[in-house]
Short mmCIF file of C-alpha atoms in Angstrom, two decimals:
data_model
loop_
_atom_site.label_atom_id
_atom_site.label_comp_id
_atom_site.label_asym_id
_atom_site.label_seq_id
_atom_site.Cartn_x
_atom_site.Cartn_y
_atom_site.Cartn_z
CA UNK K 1 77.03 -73.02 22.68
CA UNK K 2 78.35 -70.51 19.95
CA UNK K 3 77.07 -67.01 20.56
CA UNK K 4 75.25 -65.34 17.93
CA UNK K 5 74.48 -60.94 16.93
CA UNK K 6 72.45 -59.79 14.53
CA UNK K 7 72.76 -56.71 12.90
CA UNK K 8 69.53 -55.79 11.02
CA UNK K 9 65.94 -55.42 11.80
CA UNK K 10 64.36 -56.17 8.74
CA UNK K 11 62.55 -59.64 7.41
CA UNK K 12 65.80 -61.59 7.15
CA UNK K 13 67.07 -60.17 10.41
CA UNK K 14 63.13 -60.65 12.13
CA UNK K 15 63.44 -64.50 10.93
CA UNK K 16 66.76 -65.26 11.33
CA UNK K 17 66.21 -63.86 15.30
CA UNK K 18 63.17 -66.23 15.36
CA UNK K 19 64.55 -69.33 14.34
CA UNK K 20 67.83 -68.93 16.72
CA UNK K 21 65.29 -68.51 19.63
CA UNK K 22 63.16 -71.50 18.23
CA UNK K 23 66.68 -73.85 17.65
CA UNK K 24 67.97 -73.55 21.27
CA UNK K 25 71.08 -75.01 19.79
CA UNK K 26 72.99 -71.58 19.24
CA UNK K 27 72.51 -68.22 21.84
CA UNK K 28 71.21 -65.44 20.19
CA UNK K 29 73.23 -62.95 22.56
CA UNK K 30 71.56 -59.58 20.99
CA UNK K 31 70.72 -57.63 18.05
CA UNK K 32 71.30 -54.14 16.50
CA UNK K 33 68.72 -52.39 15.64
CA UNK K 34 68.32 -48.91 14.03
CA UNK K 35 64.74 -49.78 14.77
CA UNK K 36 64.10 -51.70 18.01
CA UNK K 37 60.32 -51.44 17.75
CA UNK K 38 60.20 -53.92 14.52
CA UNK K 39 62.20 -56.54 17.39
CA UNK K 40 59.70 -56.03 20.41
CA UNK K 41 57.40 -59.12 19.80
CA UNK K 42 60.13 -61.48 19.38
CA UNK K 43 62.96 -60.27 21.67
CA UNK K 44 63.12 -58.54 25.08
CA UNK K 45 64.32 -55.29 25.42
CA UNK K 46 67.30 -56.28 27.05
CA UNK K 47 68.89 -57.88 23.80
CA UNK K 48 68.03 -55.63 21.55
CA UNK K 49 70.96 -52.88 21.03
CA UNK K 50 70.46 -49.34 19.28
CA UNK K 51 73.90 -48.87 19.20
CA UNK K 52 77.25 -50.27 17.09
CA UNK K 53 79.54 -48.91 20.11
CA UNK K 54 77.77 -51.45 22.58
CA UNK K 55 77.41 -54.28 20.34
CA UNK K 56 77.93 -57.55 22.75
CA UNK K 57 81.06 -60.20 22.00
CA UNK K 58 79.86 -63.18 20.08
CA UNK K 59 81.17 -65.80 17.86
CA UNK K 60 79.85 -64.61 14.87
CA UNK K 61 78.08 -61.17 13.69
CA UNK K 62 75.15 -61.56 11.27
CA UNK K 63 74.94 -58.18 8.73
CA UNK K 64 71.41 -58.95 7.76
CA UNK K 65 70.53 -55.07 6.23
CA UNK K 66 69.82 -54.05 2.82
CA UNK K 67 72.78 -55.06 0.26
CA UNK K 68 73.98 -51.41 -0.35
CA UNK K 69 74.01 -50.94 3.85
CA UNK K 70 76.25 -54.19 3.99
CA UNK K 71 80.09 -52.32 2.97
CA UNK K 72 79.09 -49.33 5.67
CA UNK K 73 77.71 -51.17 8.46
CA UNK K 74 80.50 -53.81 7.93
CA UNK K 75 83.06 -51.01 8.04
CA UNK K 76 81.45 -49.52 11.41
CA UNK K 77 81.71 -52.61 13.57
CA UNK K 78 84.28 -51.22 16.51
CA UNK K 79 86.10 -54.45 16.67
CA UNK K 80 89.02 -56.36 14.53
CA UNK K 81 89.75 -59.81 13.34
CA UNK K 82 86.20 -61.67 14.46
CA UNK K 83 83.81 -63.61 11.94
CA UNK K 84 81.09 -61.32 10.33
CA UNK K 85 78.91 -62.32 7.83
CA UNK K 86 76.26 -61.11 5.24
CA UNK K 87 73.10 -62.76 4.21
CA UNK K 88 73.05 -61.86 0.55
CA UNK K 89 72.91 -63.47 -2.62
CA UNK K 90 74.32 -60.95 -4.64
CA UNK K 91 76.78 -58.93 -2.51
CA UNK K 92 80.28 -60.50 -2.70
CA UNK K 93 82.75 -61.83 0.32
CA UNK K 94 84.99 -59.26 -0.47
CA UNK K 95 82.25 -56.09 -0.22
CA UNK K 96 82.52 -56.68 4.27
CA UNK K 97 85.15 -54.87 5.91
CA UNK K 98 88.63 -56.60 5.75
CA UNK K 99 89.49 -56.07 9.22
CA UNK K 100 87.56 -59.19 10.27
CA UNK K 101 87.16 -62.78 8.96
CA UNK K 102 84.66 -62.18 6.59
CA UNK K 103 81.77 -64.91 5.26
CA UNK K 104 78.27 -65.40 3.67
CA UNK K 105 75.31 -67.11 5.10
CA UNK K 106 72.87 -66.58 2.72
CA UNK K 107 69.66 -68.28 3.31
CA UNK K 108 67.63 -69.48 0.30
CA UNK K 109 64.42 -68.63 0.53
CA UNK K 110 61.84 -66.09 0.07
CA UNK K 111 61.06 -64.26 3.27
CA UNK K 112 57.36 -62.02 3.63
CA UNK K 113 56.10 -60.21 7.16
CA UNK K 114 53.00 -62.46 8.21
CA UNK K 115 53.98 -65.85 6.84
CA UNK K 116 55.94 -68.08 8.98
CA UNK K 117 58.70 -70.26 7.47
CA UNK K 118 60.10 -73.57 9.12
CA UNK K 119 63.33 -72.46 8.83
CA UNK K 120 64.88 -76.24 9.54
CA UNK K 121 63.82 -76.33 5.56
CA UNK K 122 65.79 -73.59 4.34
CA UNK K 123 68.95 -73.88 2.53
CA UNK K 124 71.53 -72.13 3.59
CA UNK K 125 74.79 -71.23 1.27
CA UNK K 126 78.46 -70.77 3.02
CA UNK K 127 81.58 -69.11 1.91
CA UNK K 128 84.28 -68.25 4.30
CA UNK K 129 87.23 -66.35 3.71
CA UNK K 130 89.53 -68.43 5.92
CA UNK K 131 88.89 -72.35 5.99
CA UNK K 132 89.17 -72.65 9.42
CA UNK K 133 85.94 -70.52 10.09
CA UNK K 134 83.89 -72.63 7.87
CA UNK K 135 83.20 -75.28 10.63
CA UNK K 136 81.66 -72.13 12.60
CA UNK K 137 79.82 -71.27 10.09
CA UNK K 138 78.48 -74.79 9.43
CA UNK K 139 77.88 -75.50 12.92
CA UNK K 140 75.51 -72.79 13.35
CA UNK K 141 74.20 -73.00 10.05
CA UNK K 142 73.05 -76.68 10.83
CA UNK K 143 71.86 -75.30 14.23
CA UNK K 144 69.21 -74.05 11.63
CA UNK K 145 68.93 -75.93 9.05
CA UNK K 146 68.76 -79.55 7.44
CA UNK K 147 70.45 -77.94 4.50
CA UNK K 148 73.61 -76.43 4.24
CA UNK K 149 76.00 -76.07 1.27
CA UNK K 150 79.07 -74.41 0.25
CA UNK K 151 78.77 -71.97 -2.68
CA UNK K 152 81.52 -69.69 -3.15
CA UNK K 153 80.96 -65.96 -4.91
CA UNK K 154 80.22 -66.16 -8.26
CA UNK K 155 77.75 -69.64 -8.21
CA UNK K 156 76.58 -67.59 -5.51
CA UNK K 157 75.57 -64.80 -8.02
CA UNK K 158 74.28 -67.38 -10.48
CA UNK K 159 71.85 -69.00 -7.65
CA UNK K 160 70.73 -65.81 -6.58
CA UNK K 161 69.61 -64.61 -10.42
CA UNK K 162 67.94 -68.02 -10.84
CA UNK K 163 66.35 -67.66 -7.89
CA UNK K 164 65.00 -64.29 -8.84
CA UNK K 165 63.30 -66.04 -12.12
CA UNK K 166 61.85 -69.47 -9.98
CA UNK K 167 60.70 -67.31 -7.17
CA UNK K 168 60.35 -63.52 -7.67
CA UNK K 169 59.27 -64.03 -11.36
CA UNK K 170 56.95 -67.17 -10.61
CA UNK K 171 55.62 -64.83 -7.76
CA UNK K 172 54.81 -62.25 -10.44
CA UNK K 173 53.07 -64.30 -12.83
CA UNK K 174 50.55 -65.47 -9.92
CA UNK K 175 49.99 -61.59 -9.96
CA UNK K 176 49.07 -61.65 -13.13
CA UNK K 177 46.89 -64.34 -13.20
CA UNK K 178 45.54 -62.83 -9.79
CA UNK K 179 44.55 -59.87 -11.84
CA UNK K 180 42.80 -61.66 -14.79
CA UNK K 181 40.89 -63.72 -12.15
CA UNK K 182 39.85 -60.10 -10.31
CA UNK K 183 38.27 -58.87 -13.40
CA UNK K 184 36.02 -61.30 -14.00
CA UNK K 185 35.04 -62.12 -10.60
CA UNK K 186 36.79 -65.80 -10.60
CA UNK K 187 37.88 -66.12 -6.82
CA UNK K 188 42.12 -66.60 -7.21
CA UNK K 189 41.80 -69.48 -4.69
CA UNK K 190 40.25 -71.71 -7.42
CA UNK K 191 43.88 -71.37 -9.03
CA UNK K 192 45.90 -72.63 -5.88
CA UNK K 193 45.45 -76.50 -6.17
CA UNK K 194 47.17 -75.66 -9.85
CA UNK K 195 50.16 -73.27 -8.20
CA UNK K 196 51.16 -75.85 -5.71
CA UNK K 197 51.40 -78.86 -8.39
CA UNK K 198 53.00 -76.81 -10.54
CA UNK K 199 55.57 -76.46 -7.93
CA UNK K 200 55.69 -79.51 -6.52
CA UNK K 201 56.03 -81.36 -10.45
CA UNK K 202 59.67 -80.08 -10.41
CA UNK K 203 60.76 -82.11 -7.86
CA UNK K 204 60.05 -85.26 -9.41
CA UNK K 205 59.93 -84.18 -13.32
CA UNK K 206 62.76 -81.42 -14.88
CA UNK K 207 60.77 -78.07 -15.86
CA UNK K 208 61.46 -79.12 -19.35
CA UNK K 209 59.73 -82.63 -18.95
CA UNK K 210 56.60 -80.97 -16.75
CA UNK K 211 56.10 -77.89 -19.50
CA UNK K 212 52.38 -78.09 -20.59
CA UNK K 213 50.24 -75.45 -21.96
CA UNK K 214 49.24 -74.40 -25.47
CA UNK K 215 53.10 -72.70 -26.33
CA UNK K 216 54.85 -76.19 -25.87
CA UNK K 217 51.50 -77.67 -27.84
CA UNK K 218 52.38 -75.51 -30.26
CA UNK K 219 48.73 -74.84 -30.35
CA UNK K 220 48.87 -71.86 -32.12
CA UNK K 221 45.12 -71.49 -32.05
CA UNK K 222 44.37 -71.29 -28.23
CA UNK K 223 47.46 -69.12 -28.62
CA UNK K 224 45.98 -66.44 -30.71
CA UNK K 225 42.28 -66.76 -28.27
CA UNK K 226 44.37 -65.43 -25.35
CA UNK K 227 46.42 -62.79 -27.25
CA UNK K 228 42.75 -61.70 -28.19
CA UNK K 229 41.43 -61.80 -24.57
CA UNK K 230 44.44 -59.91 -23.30
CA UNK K 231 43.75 -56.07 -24.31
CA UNK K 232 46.22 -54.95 -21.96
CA UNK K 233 49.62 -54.26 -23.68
CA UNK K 234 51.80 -55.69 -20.50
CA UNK K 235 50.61 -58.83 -19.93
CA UNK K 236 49.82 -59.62 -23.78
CA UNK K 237 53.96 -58.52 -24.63
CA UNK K 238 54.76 -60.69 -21.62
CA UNK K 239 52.43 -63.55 -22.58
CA UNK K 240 54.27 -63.55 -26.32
CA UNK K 241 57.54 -62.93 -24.80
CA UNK K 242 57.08 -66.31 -23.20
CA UNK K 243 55.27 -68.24 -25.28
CA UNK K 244 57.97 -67.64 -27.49
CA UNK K 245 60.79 -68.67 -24.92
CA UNK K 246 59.26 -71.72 -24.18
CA UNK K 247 59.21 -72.63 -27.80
CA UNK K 248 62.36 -71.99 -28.43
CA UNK K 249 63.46 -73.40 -25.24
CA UNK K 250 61.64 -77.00 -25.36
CA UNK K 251 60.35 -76.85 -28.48
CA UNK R 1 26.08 -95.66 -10.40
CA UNK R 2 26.21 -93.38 -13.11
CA UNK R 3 27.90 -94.35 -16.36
CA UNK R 4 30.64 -92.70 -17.94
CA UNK R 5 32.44 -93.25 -21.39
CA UNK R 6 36.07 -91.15 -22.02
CA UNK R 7 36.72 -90.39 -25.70
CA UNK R 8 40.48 -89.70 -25.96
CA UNK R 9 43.87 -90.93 -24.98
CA UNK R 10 45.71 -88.44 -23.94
CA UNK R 11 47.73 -86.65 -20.58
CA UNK R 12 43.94 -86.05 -19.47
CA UNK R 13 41.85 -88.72 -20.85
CA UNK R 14 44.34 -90.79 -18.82
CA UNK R 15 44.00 -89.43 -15.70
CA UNK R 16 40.60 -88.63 -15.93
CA UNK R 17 40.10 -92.89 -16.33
CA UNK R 18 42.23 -93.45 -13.26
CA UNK R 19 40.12 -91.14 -11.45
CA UNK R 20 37.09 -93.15 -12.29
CA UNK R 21 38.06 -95.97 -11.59
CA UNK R 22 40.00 -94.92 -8.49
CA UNK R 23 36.66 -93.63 -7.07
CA UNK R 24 34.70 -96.10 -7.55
CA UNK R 25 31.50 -93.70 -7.32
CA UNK R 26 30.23 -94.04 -11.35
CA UNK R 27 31.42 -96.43 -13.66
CA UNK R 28 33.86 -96.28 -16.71
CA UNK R 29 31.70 -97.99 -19.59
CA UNK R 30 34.23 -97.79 -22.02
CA UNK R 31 37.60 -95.57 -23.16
CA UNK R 32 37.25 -94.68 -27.18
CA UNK R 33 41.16 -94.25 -28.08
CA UNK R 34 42.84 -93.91 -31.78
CA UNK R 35 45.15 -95.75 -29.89
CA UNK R 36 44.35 -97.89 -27.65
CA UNK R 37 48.18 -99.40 -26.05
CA UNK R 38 48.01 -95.88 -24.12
CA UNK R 39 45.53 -97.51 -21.92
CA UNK R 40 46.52 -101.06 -21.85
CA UNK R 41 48.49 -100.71 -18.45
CA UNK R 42 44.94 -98.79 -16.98
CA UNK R 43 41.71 -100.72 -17.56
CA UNK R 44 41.19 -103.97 -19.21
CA UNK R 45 40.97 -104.85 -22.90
CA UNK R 46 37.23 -105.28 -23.59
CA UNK R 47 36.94 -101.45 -21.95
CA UNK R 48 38.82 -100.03 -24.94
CA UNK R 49 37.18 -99.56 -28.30
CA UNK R 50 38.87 -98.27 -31.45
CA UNK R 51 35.44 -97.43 -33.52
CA UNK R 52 33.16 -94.96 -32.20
CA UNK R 53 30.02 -96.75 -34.36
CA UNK R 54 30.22 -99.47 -31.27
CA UNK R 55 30.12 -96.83 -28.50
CA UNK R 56 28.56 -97.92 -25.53
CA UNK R 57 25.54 -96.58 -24.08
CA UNK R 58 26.48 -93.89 -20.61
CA UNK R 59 25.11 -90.88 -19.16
CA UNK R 60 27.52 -88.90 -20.09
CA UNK R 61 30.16 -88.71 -22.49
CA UNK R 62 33.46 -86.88 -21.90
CA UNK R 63 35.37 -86.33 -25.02
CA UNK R 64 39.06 -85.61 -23.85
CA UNK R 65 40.71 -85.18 -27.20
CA UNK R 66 43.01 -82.00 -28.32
CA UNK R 67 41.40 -78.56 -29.08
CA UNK R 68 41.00 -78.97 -32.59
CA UNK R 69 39.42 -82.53 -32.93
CA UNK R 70 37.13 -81.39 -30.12
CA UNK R 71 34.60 -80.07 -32.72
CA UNK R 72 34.59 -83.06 -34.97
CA UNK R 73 34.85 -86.09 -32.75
CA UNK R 74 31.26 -84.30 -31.28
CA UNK R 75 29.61 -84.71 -34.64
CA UNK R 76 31.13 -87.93 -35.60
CA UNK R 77 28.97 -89.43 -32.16
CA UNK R 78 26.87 -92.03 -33.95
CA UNK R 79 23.74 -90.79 -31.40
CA UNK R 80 22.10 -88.14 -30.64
CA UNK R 81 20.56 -85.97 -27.29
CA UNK R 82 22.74 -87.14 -24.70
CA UNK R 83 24.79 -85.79 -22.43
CA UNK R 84 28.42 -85.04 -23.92
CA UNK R 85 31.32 -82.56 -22.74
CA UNK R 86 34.03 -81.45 -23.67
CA UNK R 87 37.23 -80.81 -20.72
CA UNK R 88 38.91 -77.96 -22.47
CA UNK R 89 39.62 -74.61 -20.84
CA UNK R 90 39.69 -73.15 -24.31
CA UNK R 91 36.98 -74.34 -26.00
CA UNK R 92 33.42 -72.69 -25.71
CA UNK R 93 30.40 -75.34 -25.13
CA UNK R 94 28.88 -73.98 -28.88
CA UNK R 95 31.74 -76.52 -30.76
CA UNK R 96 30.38 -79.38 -29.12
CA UNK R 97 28.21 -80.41 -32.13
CA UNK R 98 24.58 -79.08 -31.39
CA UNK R 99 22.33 -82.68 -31.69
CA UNK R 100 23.74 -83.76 -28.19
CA UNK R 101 22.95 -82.09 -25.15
CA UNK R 102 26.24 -79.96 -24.18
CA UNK R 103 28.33 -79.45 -21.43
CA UNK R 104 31.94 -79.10 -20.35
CA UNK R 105 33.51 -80.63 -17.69
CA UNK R 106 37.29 -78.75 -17.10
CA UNK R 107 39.58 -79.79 -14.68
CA UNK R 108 41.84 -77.01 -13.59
CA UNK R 109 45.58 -78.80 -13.46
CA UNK R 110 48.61 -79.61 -14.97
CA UNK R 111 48.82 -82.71 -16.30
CA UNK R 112 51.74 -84.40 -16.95
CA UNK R 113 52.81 -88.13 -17.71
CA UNK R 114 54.79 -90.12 -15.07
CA UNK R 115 53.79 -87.76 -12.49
CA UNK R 116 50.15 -88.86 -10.38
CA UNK R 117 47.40 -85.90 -9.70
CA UNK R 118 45.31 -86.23 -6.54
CA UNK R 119 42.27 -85.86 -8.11
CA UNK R 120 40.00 -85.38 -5.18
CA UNK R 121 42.22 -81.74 -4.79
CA UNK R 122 41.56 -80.76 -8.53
CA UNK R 123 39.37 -78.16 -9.47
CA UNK R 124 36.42 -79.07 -11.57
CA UNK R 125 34.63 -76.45 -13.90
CA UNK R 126 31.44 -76.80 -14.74
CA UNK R 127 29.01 -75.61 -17.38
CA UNK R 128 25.97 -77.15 -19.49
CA UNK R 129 23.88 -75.94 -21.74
CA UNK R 130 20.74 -77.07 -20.05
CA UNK R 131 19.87 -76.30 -16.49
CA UNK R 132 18.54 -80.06 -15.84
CA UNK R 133 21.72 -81.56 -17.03
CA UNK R 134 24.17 -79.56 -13.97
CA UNK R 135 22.78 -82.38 -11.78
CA UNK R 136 24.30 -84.87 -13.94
CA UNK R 137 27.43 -83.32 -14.05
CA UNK R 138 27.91 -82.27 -10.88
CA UNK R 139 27.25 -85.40 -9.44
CA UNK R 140 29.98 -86.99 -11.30
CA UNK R 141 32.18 -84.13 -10.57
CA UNK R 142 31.53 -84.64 -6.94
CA UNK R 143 32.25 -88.44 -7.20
CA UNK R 144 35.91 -87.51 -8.42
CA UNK R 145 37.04 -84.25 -6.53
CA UNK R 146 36.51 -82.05 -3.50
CA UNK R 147 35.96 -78.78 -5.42
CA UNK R 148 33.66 -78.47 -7.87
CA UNK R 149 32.77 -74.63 -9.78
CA UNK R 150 30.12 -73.90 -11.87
CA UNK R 151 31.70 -71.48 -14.32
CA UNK R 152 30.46 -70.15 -17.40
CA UNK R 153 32.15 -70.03 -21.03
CA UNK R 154 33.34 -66.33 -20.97
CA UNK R 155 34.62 -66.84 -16.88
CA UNK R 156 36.63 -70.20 -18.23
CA UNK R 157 38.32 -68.36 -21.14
CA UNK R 158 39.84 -65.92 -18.47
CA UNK R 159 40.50 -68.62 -15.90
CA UNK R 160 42.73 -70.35 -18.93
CA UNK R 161 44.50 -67.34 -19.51
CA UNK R 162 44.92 -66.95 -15.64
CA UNK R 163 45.87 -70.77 -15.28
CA UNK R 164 48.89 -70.56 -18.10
CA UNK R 165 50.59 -67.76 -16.45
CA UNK R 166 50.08 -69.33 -13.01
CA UNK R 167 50.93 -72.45 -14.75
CA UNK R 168 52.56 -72.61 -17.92
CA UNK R 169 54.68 -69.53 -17.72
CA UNK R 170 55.32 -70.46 -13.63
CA UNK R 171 57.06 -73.70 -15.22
CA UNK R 172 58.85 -71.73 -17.55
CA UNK R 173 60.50 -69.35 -15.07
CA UNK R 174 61.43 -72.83 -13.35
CA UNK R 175 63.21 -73.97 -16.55
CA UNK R 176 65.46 -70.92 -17.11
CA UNK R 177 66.61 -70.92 -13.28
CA UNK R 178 66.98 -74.71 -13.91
CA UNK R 179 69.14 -73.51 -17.08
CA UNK R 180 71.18 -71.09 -15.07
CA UNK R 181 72.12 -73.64 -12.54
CA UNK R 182 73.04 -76.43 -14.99
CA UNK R 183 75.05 -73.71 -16.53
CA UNK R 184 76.77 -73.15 -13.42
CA UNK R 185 77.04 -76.35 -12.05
CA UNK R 186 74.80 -75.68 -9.44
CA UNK R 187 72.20 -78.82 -8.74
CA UNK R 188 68.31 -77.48 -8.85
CA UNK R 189 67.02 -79.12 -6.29
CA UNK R 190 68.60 -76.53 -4.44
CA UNK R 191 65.97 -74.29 -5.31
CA UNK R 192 62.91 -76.79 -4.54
CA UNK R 193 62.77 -75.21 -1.14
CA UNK R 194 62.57 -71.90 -2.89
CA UNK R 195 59.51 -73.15 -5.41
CA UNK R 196 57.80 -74.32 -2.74
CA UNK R 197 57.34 -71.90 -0.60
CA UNK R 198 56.80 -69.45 -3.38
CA UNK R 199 53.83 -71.27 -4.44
CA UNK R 200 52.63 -71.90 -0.88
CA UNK R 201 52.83 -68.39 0.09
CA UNK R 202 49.94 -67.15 -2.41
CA UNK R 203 47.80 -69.65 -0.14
CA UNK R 204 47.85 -67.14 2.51
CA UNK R 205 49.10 -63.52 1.13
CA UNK R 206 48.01 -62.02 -1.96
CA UNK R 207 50.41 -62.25 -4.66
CA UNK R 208 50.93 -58.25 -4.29
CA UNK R 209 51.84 -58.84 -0.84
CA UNK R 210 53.85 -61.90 -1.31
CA UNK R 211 56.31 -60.36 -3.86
CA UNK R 212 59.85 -60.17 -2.70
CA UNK R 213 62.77 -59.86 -4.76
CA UNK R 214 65.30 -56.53 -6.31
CA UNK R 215 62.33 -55.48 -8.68
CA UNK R 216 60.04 -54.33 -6.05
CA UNK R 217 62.63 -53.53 -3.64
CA UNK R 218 63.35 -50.79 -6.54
CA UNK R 219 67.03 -51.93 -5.94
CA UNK R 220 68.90 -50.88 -9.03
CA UNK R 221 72.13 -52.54 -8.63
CA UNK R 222 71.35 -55.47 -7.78
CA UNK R 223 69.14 -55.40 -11.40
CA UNK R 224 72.33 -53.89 -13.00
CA UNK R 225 74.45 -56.99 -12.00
CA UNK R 226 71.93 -59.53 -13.26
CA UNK R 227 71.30 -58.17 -15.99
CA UNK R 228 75.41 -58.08 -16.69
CA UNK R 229 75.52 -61.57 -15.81
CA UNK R 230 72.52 -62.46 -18.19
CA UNK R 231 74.69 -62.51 -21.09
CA UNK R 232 71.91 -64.23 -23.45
CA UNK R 233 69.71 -62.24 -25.08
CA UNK R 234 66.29 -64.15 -24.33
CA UNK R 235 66.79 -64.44 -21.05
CA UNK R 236 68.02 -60.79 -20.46
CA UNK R 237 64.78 -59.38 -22.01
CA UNK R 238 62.61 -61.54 -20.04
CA UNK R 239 64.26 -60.47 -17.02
CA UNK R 240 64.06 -56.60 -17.85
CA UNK R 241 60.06 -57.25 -19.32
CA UNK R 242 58.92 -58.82 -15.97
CA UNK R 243 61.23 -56.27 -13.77
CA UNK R 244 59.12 -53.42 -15.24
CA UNK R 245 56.04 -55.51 -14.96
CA UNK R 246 56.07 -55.83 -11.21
CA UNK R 247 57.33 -52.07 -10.82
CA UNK R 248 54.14 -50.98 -12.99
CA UNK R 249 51.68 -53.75 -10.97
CA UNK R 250 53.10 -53.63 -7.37
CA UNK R 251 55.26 -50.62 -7.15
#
């Protein structure tokens, strides 16, 4: 079985661990942590590093840390010429030390502490500098997951910013809508039957085709009704701004 | 059973009819469409009327038409003190034309063509303008979906507002990441995963607590290269509006 390390103790790193333990199909051999308490409940204490020096031999390294931590800790690693990889969407190949084979494995999804993800559903996007690492890199990555795809560095960069609008954006308009409901004492559960088949409309229909509401109505009425009912000058600029898109977009 | 006539052909007054007849619990008297080969592949011919004078007798009357006909379809009703609503989240109960007893009757979803709704899982919102009639109406809620609210004219303005950013603008943020993609030759249903989970999160976290993403990670390069790669202008200022927006709400 290939042998896995993790570098990172954050919610990448934490679920990554998890679903390598749950898969049986690669060995987790250990991870660094600069914080081995955030590792306790899912590892024990024996594979769980605080230290680069000690770092265990493995098949592939995993730099799961924060995007501007990636080029230092990549540069730290005291060996040469093995296969490290980041998780990022938005940090190139070419930002991981040179001195080893250097790769992505950037997992597609949205990851929160307290909410478990089936990680067999994630997609995960390769890149390899050298071809002949790529069948690591797959193997393990379909150790994982059903879904695996090659995207080099710059659709890379283009997945990750429209992933930012269908997931960190979508995310914040819930918010929003949270906050309306708050104020006038509508529980925000009543909305969730609506979230999920908004979401789940897009895999049968294009976002174009399943746009409904009064800005692709062109109901300019209902329109002005909520620009009243929104004193607040955030959400009414934001609720223009996008009325407008759509408009402009489908209309 | 209790009897129900639809007024309308639309997205709603189409599902709505499959519903009813679907359930089986009250029966569909009669469909009034302008245009009635909308609903020629759902109920049988002698069903559909094209004249309201020849209405048929029901306990309740939903008129499923757009916003602005709501208001005169109600008075063009060739009866008077029954039971008639209206299924707009827009619209107070006071357009309903005042010689019929009034009521609204607002499902909370999406509705789309080509795509099916489960109604049983859609939210029904309830109001009428006399006490006895709730019994009415919430017995033919009940006959159609698992959740039904009893929610007030002022509570369902908010809850529209909430439902197109939740909604509406969700889709939206959907169809410029499905943009970006096509723009980059990157399929979309990549990102289903992604839209999923998004939307099932806020079934379990609060939105606050479920946002991920560079804006609330405060991570400023990763905004600088997005921004750099957003070249068009619409998109770019959505992206910087809703960046500050969840740095002002969550941050």
């Amino acid at each position: 079985m290939l042998r896995v390390v993790i570098i990172g103790s954050g919610n990448v790193a934490q679920h990554l661990a998890k679903a390598f333990v749950r898969s049986g199909r690669a060995t987790l051999v250990q991870v660094y942590a600069r914080h081995p308490e955030k590792l306790a409940h899912l590892l024990p204490e024996e594979k769980i590093t605080t230290s680069l020096d000690t770092v265990a031999e493995a098949d592939m390294y995993i730099i799961a840390v924060s995007d501007d931590a990636i080029a230092d800790v990549s540069s730290q690693l005291p060996f040469e010429g093995r296969l490290v990889v980041h998780t990022s969407g938005s940090v190139s190949l070419e930002q991981l030390d040179g001195k080893n084979r250097r790769g992505v494995f950037y997992p597609l999804q949205t990851f929160s502490k307290n909410k478990d993800v089936d990680f067999k559903k994630v997609p995960l996007c390769l890149e390899s500098e050298h071809e002949k690492d790529y069948a690591v890199l797959a193997e393990l990555a379909k150790s994982l997951s059903d879904t695996v795809h090659k995207i080099g560095s710059e659709q890379r960069k283009a997945l990750h910013v429209a992933a930012v609008f269908v997931s960190n954006f979508s995310n914040h308009m819930y918010a929003l809508g949270s906050s309306i409901c708050e104020e006038n004492d509508i529980p925000f559960s009543i909305l969730n039957q609506l979230i999920m088949e908004t979401a789940d409309k897009v895999n049968t229909l294009s976002p174009a085709q399943a746009q409904t509401g009064p800005a692709i109505r062109h109901d300019g009425k209902t329109i002005e009704k909520h620009l009243d009912f929104l004193k607040d000058g955030n959400r009414k600029e934001i609720y223009k701004v996008l009325t407008q898109s759509i408009q402009n977009t489908n209309g």
